[in-house]
Coordinates of C-alpha atoms and ligand atoms in Angstrom, one line a residue:
Chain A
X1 CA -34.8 -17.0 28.8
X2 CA -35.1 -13.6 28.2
X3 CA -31.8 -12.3 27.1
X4 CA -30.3 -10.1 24.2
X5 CA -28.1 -12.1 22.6
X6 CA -24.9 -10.2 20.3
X7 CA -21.8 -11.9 18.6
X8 CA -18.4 -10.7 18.1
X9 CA -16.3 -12.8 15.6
X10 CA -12.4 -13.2 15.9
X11 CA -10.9 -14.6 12.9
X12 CA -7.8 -14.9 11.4
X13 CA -4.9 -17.7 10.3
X14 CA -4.3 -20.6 12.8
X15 CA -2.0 -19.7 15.9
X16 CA -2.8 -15.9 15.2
X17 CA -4.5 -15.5 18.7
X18 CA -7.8 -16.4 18.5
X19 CA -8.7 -18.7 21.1
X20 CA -6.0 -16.4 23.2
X21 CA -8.1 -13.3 22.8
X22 CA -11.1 -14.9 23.5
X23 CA -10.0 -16.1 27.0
X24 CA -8.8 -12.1 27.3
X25 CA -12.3 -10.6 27.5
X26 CA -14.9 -14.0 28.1
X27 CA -17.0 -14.3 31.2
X28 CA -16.8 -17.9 31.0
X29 CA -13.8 -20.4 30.2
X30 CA -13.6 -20.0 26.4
X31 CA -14.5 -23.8 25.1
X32 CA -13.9 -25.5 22.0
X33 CA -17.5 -26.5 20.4
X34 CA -18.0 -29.0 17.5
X35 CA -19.5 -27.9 14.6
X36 CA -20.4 -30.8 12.1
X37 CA -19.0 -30.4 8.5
X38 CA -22.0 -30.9 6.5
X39 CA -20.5 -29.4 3.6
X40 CA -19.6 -32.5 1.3
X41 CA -18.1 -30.3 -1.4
X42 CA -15.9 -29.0 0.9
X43 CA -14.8 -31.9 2.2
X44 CA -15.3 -35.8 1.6
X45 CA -15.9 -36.8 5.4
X46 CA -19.2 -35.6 6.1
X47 CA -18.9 -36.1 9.7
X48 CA -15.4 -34.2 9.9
X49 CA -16.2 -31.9 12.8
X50 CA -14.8 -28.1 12.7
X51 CA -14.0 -26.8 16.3
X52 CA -15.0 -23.3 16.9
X53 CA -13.4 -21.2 20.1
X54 CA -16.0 -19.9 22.2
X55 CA -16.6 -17.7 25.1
X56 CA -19.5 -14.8 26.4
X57 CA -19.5 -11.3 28.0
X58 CA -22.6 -11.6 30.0
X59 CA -23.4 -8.9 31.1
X60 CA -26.6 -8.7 33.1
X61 CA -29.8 -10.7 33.0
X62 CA -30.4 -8.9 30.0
X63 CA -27.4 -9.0 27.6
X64 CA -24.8 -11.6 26.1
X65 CA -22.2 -11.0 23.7
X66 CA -21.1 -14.9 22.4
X67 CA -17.9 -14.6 21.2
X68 CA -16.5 -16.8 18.4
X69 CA -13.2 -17.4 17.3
X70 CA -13.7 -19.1 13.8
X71 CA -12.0 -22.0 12.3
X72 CA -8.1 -20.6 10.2
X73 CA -8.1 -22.9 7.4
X74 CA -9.6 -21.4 4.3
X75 CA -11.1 -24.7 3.5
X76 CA -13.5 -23.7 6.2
X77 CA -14.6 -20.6 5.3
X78 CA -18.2 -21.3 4.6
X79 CA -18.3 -21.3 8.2
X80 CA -16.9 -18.2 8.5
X81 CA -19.7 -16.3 6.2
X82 CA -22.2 -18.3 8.6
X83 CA -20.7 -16.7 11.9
X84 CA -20.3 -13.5 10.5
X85 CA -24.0 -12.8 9.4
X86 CA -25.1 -10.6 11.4
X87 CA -22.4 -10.2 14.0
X88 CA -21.9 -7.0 15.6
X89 CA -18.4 -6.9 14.6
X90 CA -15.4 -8.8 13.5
X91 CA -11.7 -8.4 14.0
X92 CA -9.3 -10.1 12.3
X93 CA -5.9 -11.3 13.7
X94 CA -2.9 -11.5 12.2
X95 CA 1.0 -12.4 13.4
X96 CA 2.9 -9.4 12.2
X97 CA 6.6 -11.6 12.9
X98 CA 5.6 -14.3 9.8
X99 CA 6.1 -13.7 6.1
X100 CA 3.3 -14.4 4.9
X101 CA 1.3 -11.9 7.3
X102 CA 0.2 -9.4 4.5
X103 CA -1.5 -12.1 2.4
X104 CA -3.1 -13.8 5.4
X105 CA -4.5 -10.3 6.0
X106 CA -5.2 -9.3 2.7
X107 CA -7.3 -12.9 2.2
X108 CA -9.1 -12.5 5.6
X109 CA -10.0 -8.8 4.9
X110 CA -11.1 -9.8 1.3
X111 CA -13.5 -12.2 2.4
X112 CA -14.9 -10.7 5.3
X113 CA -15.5 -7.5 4.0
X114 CA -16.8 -9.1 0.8
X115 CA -19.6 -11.0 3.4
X116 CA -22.3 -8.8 2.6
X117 CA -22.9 -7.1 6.1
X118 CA -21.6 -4.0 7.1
X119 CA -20.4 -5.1 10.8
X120 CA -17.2 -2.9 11.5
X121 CA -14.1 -4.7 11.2
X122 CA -11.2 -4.2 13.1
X123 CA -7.2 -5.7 12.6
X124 CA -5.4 -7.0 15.2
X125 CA -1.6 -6.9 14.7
X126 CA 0.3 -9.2 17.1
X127 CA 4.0 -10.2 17.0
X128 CA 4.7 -13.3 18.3
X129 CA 8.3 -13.1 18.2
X130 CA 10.5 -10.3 17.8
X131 CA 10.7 -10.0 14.3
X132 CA 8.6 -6.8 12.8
X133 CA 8.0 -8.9 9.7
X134 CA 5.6 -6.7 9.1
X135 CA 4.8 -2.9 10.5
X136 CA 1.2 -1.8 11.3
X137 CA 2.1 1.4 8.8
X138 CA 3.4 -0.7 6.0
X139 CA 0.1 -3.1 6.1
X140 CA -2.2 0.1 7.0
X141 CA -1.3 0.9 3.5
X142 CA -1.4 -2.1 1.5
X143 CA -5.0 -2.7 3.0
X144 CA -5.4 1.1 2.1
X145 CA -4.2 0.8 -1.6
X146 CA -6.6 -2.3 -2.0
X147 CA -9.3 -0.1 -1.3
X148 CA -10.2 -0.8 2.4
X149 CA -9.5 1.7 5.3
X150 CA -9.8 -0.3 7.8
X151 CA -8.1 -0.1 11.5
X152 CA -4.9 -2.0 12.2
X153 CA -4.2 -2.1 15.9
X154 CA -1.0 -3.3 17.6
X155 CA -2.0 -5.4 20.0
X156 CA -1.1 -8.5 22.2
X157 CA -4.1 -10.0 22.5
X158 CA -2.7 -11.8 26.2
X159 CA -3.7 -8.4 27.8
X160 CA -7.4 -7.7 28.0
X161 CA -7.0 -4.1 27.5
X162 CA -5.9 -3.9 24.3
X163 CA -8.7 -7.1 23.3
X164 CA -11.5 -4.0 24.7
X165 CA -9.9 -1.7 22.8
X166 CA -10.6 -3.5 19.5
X167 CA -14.1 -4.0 21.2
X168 CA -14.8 -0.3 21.9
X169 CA -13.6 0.7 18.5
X170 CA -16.4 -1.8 17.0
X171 CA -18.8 0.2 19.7
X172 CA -17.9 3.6 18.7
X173 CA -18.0 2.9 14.3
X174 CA -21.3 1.5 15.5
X175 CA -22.5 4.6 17.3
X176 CA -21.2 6.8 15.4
X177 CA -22.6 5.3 12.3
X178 CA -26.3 5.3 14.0
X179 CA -25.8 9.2 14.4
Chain B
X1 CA 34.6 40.2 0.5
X2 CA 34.0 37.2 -1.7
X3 CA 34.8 37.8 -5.2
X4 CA 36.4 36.8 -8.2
X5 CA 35.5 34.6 -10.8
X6 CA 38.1 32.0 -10.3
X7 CA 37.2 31.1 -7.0
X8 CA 33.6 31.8 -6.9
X9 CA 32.5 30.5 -3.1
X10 CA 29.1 29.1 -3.7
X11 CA 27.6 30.3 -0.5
X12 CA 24.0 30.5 0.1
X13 CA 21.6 31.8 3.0
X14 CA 17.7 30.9 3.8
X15 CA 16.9 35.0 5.6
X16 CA 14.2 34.1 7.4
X17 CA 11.2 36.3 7.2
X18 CA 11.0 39.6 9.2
X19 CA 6.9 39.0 9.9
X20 CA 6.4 35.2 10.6
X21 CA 2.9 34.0 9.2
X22 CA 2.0 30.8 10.4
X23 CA 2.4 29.5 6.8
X24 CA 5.9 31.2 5.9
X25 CA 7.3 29.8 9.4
X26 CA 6.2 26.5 7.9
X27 CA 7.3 27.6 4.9
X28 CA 10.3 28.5 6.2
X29 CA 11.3 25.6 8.1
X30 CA 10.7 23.8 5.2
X31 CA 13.0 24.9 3.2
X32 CA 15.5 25.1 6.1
X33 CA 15.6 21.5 6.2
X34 CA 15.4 20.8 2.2
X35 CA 18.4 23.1 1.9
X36 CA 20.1 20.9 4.6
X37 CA 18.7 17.8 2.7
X38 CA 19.9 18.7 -0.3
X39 CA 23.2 20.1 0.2
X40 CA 25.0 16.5 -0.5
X41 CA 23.2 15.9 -3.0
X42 CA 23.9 18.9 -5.8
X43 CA 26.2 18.5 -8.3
X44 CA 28.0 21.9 -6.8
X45 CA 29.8 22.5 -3.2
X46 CA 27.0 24.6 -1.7
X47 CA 28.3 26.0 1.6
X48 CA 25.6 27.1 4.1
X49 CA 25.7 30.7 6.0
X50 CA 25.0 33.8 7.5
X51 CA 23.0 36.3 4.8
X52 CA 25.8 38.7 5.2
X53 CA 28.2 36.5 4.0
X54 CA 25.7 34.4 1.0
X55 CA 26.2 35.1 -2.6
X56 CA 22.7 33.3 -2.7
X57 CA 19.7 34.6 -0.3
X58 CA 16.8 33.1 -0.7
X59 CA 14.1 35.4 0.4
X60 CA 10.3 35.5 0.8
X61 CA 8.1 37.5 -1.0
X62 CA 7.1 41.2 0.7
X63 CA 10.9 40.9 2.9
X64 CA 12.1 44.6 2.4
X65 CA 15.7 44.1 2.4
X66 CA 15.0 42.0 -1.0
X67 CA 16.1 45.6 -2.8
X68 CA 19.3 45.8 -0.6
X69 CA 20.2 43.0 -1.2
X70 CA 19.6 42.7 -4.6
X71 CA 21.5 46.0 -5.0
X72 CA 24.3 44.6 -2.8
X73 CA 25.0 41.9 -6.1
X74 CA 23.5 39.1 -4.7
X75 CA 21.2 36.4 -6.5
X76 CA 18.2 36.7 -4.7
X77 CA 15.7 33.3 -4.8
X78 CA 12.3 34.4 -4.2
X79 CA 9.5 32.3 -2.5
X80 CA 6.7 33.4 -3.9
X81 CA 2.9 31.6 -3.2
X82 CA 1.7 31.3 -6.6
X83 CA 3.1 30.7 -9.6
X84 CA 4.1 34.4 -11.4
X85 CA 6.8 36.0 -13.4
X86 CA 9.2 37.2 -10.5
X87 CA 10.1 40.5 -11.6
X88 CA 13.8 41.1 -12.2
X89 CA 14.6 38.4 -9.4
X90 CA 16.1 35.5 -11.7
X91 CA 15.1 32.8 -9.2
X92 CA 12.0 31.7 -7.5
X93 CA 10.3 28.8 -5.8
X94 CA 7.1 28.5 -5.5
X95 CA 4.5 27.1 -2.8
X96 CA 4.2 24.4 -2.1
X97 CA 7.8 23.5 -1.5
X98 CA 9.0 19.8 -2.7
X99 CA 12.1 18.8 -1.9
X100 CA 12.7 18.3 -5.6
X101 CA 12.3 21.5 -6.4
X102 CA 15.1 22.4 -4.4
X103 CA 17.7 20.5 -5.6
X104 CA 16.9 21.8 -8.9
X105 CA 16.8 25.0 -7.3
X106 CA 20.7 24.5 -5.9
X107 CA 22.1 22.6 -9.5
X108 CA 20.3 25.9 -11.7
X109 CA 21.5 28.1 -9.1
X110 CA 24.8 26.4 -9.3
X111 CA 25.5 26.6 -12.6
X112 CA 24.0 30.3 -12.9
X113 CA 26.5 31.3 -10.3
X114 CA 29.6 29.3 -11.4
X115 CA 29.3 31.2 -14.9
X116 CA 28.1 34.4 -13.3
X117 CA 30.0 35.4 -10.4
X118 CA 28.8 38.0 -8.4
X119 CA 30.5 40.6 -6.6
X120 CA 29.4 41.9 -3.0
X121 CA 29.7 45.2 -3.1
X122 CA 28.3 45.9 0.4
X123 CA 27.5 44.1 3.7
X124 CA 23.7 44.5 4.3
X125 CA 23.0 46.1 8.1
X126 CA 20.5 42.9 8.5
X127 CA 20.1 40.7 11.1
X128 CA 22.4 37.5 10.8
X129 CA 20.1 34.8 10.5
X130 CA 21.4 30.9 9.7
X131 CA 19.9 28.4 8.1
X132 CA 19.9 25.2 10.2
X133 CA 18.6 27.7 13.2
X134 CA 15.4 27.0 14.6
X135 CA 14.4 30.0 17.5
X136 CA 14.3 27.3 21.1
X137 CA 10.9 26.6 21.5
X138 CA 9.6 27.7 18.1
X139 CA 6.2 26.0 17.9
X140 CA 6.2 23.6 15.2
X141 CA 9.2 23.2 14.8
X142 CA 9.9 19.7 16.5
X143 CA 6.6 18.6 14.4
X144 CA 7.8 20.0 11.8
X145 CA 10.9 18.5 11.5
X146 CA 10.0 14.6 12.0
X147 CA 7.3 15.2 9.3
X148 CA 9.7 17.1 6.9
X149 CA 11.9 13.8 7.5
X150 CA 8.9 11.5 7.0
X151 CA 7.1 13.6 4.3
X152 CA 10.8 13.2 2.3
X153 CA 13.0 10.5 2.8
X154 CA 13.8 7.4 0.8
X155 CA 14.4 4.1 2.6
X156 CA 18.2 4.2 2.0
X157 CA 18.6 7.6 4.1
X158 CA 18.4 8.1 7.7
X159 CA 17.9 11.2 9.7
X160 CA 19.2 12.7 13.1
X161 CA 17.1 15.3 14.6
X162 CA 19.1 16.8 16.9
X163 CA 17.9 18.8 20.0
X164 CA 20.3 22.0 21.5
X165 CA 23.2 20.3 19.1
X166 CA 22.7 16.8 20.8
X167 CA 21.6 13.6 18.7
X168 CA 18.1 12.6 20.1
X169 CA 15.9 11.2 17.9
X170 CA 17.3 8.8 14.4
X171 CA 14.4 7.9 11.9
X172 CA 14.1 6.0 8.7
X173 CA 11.3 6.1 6.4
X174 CA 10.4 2.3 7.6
X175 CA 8.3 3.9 10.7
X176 CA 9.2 0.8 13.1
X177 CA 12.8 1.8 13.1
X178 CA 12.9 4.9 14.6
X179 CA 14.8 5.3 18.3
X180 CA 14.7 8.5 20.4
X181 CA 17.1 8.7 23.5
X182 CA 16.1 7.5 27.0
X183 CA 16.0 10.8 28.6
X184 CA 13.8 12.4 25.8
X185 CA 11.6 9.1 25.6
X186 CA 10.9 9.4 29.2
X187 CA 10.3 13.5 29.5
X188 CA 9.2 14.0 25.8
X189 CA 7.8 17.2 26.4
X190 CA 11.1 18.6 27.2
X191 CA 12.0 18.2 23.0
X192 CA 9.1 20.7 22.8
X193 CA 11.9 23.7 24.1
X194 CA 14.8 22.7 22.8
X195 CA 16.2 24.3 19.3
X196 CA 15.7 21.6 16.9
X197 CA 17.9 20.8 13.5
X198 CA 17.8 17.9 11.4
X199 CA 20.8 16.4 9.8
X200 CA 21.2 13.3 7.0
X201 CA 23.0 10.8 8.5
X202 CA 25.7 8.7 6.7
X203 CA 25.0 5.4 8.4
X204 CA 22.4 4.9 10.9
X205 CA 23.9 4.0 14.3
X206 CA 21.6 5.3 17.3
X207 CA 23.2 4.2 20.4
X208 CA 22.4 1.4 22.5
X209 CA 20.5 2.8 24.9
X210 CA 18.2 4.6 22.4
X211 CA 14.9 3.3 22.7
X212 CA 13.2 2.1 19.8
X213 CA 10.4 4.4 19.5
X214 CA 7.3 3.8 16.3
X215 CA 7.3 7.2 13.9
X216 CA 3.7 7.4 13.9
X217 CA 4.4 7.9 17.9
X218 CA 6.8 10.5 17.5
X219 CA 4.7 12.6 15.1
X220 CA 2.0 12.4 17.1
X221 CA 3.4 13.0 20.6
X222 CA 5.1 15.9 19.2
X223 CA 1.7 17.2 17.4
X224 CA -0.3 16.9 21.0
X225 CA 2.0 18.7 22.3
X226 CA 2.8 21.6 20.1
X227 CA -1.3 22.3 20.2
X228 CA -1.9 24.5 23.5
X229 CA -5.2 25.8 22.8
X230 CA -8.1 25.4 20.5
X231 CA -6.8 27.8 18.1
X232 CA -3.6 26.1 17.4
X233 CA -4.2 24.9 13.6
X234 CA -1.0 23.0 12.5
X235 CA 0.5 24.8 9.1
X236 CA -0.3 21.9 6.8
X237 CA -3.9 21.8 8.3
X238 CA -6.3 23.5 6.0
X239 CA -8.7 26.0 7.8
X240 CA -12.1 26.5 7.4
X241 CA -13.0 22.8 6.6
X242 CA -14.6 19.6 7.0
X243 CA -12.4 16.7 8.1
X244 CA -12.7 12.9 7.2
X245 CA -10.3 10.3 7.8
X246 CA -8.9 8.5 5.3
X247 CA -6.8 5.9 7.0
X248 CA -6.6 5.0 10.4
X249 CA -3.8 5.9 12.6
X250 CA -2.4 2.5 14.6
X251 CA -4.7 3.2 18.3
X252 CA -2.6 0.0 19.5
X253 CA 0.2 1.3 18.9
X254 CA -0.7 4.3 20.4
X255 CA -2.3 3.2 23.6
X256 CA -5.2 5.1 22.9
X257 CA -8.1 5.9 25.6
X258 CA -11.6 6.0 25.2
X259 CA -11.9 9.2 24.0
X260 CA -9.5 9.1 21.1
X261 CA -11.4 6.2 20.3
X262 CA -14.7 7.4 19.6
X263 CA -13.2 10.9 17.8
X264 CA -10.8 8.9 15.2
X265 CA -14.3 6.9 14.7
X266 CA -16.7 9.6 14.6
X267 CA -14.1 11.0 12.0
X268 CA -14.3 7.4 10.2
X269 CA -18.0 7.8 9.6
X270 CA -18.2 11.7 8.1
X271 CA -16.8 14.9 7.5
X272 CA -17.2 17.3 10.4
X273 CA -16.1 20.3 12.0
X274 CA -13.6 20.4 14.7
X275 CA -17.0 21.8 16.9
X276 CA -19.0 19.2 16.0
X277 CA -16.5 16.5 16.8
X278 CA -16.1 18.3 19.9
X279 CA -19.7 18.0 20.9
X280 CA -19.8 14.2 19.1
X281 CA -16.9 13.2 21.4
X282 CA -18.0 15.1 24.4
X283 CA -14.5 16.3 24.2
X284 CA -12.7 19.6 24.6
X285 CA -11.6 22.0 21.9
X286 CA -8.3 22.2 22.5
X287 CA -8.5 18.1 22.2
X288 CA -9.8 18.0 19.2
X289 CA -7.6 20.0 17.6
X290 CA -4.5 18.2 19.2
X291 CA -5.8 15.3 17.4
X292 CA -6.6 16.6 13.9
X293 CA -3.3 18.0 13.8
X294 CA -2.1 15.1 14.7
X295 CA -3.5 13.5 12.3
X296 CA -2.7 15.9 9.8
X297 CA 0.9 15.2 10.9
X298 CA 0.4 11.4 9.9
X299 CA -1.5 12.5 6.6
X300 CA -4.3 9.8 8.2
X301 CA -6.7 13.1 7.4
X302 CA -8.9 14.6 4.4
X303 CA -10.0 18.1 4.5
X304 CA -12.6 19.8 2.3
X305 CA -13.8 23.5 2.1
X306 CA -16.8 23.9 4.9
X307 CA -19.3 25.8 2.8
X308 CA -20.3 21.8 2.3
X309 CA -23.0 20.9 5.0
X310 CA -22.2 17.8 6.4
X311 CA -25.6 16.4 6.8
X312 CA -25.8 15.0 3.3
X313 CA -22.5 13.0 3.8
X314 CA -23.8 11.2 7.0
X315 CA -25.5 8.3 5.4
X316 CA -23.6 6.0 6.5
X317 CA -24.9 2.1 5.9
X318 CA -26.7 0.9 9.3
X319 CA -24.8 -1.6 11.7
X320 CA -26.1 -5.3 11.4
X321 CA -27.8 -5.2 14.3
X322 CA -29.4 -2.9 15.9
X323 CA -32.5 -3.5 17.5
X324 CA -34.5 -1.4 20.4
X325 CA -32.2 -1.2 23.3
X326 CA -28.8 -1.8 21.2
X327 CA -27.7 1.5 22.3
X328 CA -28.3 0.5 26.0
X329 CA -26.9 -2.7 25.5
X330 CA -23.5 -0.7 24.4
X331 CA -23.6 1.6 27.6
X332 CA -23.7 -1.8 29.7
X333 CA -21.0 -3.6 27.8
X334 CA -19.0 -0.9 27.9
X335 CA -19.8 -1.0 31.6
X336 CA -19.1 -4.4 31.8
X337 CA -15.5 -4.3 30.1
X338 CA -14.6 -1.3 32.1
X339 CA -13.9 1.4 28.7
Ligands
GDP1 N1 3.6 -12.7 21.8 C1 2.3 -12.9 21.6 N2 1.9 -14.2 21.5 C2 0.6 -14.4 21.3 C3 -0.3 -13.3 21.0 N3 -1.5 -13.9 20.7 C4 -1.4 -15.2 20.8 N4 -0.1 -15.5 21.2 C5 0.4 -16.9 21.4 O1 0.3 -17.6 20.2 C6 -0.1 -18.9 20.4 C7 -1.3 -19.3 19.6 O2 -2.4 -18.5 20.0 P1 -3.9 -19.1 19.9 O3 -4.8 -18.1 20.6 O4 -4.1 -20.5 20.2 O5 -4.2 -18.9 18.3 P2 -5.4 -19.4 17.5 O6 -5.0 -20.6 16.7 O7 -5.7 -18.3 16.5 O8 -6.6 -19.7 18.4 C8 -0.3 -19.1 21.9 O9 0.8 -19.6 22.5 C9 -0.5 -17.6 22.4 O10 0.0 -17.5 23.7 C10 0.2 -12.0 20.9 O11 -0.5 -11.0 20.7 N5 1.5 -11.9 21.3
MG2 MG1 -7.4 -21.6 18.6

């Protein structure tokens, strides 16, 4: 094999898009791979399997983006400081129609920004029903007034362009960063 | 005509300038809709009008019919630029206008006139000039006025802004509430020529075929399209600077394209001038300042005096990964995914 291999990471609470998103942009039919739980502390079972979401851009002979979609529960988040490292990007889902979207965001962006890599990280807002819980301007500014300017996009992750956009916006902070 | 101190009219009038600077127009429309804004809200029955017929003009610095005026036994308000006595003029205001201060402008005012009353001795030759008047097609003023509405309100008021005397556009400071009519949502450009006034709503009931429209939209349609060439700094832009963002402007939302994707980006990572995000874009000048402006509109932007070169603020921490060919393997993704 003589391929590049990248990684994007989607994250975010359960049923905020992530396998969804996935399917939007992957090459191949996203699957759902095991992952043993090896993390007694974490959990008692030590052969509880975690299921991951996955999928790949491939591009050419040369190049493959894997694309993960990581496990929601918190309780899992080990994992999610393991799929991160060293990830090109990760974007964060959220459902903008529940109550309790600004502290699932403010929790995911926390701890992935607190992973100690510097992989852009976008914020995908999604309403799942047509309650605006929660506007992109309102969050933009909690996020903000915790100290991270980070993007929050509308999006519905069902339609592939707005899955790139998130994508190309990971491109361009990387580009423009290598300036 | 009016007189007398029992029934003292409290009638005021906003003369707008005689030689627009970029900034006084701003200035000007301002305080046009503040006025408006603020009219309910004084503890005195302000009535809005012509100069010839105010008791109260409020006036801009350097206006020669200040002395007329003045002479005439009218209160004259000045707006002044920076903070100094204001010669015998009782009143000023000073730049930059809050909405605050003009509500303590009108209850002072108020008050002054109520135990004061002035008598008009003559009717000044000037031009008649209202307050709520904004010239068809004046360039900012459409911008101008969604901002001022933005920039201002407090969730429990809503706002009409009302094109050629028709209700088109209702907004509320909660940005995902805003509407604008069908037949402006579907030809926006169109607001861009029509004379534009806002208006404080008492209850907030666009009608049913208004289309629900997000506010950081409508600023920044209306701030694309008030830029017609590379020269077209919005007022509240600052010149001669280096420009950051500071928070990012909702691209989903906006259904942005590729190119306003890599500026807002390239804008993420360091201050630069509007040239060099031209040539860091591969965009045209006239594009880039559509889109500061814009996002000067949305206060997404930081500005800082350009005498700082912006090589020493470009460190910006390396992506994770970036091997040989990671700049090749961008081009072909982005190939791939069709951006
Ligand atoms: N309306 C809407 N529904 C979505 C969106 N994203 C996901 N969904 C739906 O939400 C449900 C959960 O999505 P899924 O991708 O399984 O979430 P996951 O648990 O994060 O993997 C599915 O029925 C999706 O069709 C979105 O952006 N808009
Ligand atoms: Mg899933």
């Amino acid at each position: 094999m003589n391929k590049s291999e990248y990684k994007i990471i989607f994250t975010g609470p359960m049923g905020a898009g992530k396998t969804t998103a996935i399917g939007s942009i992957s090459d191949i039919p996203p699957v759902q791979t095991e992952s043993f739980n090896n993390d007694q502390e974490v959990h008692s079972k030590a052969t509880t399997t975690v299921a991951l979401d996955f999928g790949q851009i491939k591009m050419d002979s040369e190049y493959v983006v894997n694309l993960y979609g990581t496990p929601g529960q918190e309780r899992f988040s080990y994992m999610w400081d393991l799929l991160a490292d060293g990830a090109m990007g990760v974007i964060i889902l959220i459902d903008g129609s529940r109550d309790d979207a600004k502290d699932q965001l403010l929790n995911f962006t926390k701890h992935f920004a607190g992973i100690s890599s510097s992989s852009p990280i976008i914020i995908g807002l999604g309403y799942h029903s047509n309650d605006v819980v929660w506007d992109s301007d309102t969050l933009s500014r909690t996020i903000y007034d915790e100290g991270y300017a980070l993007p929050i996009f509308t999006v519905d992750v069902r339609a592939k362009e707005d899955v790139t956009l998130m994508v190309d916006t990971i491109l361009c902070l990387i580009e423009a960063a290598e300036e | 005509m009016n007189a007398g101190s029992s029934n003292q009219r409290l009638t005021i009038a906003l003369a707008k300038p005689t030689k627009t600077l970029n900034d006084e127009a701003h200035t000007f429309d301002l305080l046009d809709r503040f006025i408006v804004m603020c009219q309910k809200k004084t503890n005195y029955p302000w009535e809005i009008c012509d100069v010839d017929q105010a008791s109260v003009i409020i006036a801009f610095e350097g206006d020669n019919r200040i002395e007329d005026w003045h002479s005439s036994g009218r209160i004259i308000v000045l707006v002044q630029n920076s903070r100094r006595p204001g010669k015998h003029y009782h009143f000023t205001i000073t730049n930059p206008i809050r909405v605050m201060h003009v509500l303590d402008l009108l209850n002072t005012v108020g008050e002054h006139l109520l135990a004061n009353p002035v008598k008009i001795t003559a009717t000044p030759t000037s031009k008649p000039s209202t307050v709520q008047d904004s010239a068809p097609g004046e360039h900012w003023a459409l911008l101008s006025a969604i901002k001022t509405v933005f920039d201002a309100s407090s969730p429990q008021t809503a706002f009409a802004i009302e094109a050629n005397g028709q209700p088109k556009l209702w907004l509320t400071a909660k940005l995902s509430q805003c509407k604008i009519s069908e037949d402006y949502f579907n030809n926006f450009s169109q607001l861009m020529s029509a004379k534009i006034q806002s208006k404080t709503l008492e209850n907030h009931n666009p009608p049913e075929s208004a289309i629900l429209i997000n506010g950081t939209e409508l600023l920044w349609r209306s701030a694309i399209d008030s830029t017609q060439n590379a020269q077209d700094r919005a007022p509240w832009l600052p010149g001669n600077s280096i420009y950051k963002l500071k928070r990012w402007p909702d691209l989903g939302a906006l259904r942005a394209k590729a190119n306003l994707v890599r500026m807002v980006s390239t804008l993420a990572k360091k201050y630069v001038t509007p040239e060099e995000l031209t040539q860091a874009t591969g965009s045209d000048n006239r594009e880039t300042m559509a889109i500061l402006n814009a996002l000067g509109a949305c206060g997404l932007i930081d500005a800082k005096p350009s005498e700082r070169q912006v090589s020493s603020q470009t460190q910006a921490k390396p992506a994770a990964k970036k091997p040989e060919g990671f700049s090749k393997m961008i081009k072909s993704l982005r190939r791939h995914l069709n951006i």
